[in-house]
Amino acid sequence: MKKSIYGLTRDQLIEWLMGQGQKKFRAEQVWDWLYIKRVQSFAEMTNVNKECLQILEENFVIQTLKESVKQESADGTIKFLFEMQDGNLIETVLMRFKYGLSVCVTTQVGCNIGCSFCASGLLKKSRDLDAGEIVEQIMKVQFHLDQIQKEERVSHIVVMGIGEPFDNYKNLMNFLRTVNDQKGLAIGARHITVSTSGLAKKIMDFAEEDLQVNLAVSLHAPNDELRSRIMVINKAFPIEKVMAAVDYYLEKKNRRITFEYILLKDVNDHVEEALQLAKLLENKRHLSYVNLIPYNPVDEHGQYQRSDEKSISAFFQTLKNKGINCGVRMEQGSDIDAACGQLRSKQIKKDKDKVKVNN
Ligand code: SAH
Ligand code: SF4
């Protein structure tokens, strides 16, 4: 099966085409057709010579994803369900904010981290997405925007869909380089956020990268006993290790880090945990932001409920009083954000009946 050419970064495309006896400027033309003019077939690359087009056709395709469902909500959020070449389904979400258009991408089919509250973790990982399949999610959304002709562009990306991005590190990095490329989509690194469940070693690798992409760490609990209960990954990477990696990252990058904290009713939402969290972040207050996420209930995880308003605001206020930068993910956004990566097969079936199927 031919792979999408979106899987090559600009440098890789140049190297590959030069290896095929083509000149560098050809690769640059092809790149321009792909990301600036955004054609959907090689044949449309009219200033590229026949020989080069033939090599491309023989080795790559442009698109591999088939849109199977597109669900638009009243506030402009659009959920796309794509079928990949092997039949696997992945989810991509476009969200509209005051500051721009943000796309949430999937990086794996399922997730092996298996957090106890998460729908994605219900399905064991069946495979990693390759870089092309991740880039193509952005392209598909951009094609949609191009089609409705509002001259809108994807300005922000959150890597918070299905999967653990740092468990698919190489493809993640190639994806980030491609979407960030100044001669292509040019989505600013500072407008991109990668969220990890806390794979400490990879956080350290990420600190070494020359990209200024934002990092979010899913903490969800301020002590090991509680964190291990809700995230088994804490046994491999306990809080101390995660925090050591975070400190390393902060030292290298001097960039603010976001800590995600899902509020689970009566589990991790007491004032006591807020105080513990404030203590944990005390020495990095100036470079921390805590994102409090009201839990989006998942049928299969009936043991958890969303915290009530009173607990949420007490938790928030406790952090504030201790000088911790924090915010609560807004109510209307919370459904949408949490739904990002949370579509399950059951829901997919249900949705298919409800919405327009574009095959
Ligand atoms: N695997 C990565 C990125 C994908 S999950 C990670 O865990 O960080 C993105 C975010 O959505 C994480 O903070 C995750 O904890 C959160 N999330 C997962 N299930 C959720 C749910 N049911 N309600 C609210 N947030 C959820
Ligand atoms: Fe995987 Fe993230 Fe879900 Fe945990 S929260 S199971 S790491 S997708």
Coordinates of C-alpha atoms in Angstrom, one line a residue, residues 256 281 284-291 316 319-320 322-327:
R256 CA 5.6 27.6 30.5
L281 CA 4.3 23.1 41.8
K284 CA 7.9 26.3 39.4
R285 CA 4.9 28.6 39.8
H286 CA 6.1 31.1 37.4
L287 CA 6.4 28.5 34.6
S288 CA 3.3 26.5 35.4
Y289 CA -0.3 26.6 34.4
V290 CA -2.9 24.2 35.7
N291 CA -5.8 23.4 33.4
F316 CA -9.7 26.5 41.6
L319 CA -4.8 27.0 43.8
K320 CA -5.3 30.7 43.0
K322 CA -1.5 29.7 46.6
G323 CA -0.4 31.7 43.6
I324 CA -0.8 29.0 41.1
N325 CA -1.8 30.1 37.5
C326 CA -4.9 28.0 36.7
G327 CA -8.1 27.9 34.7

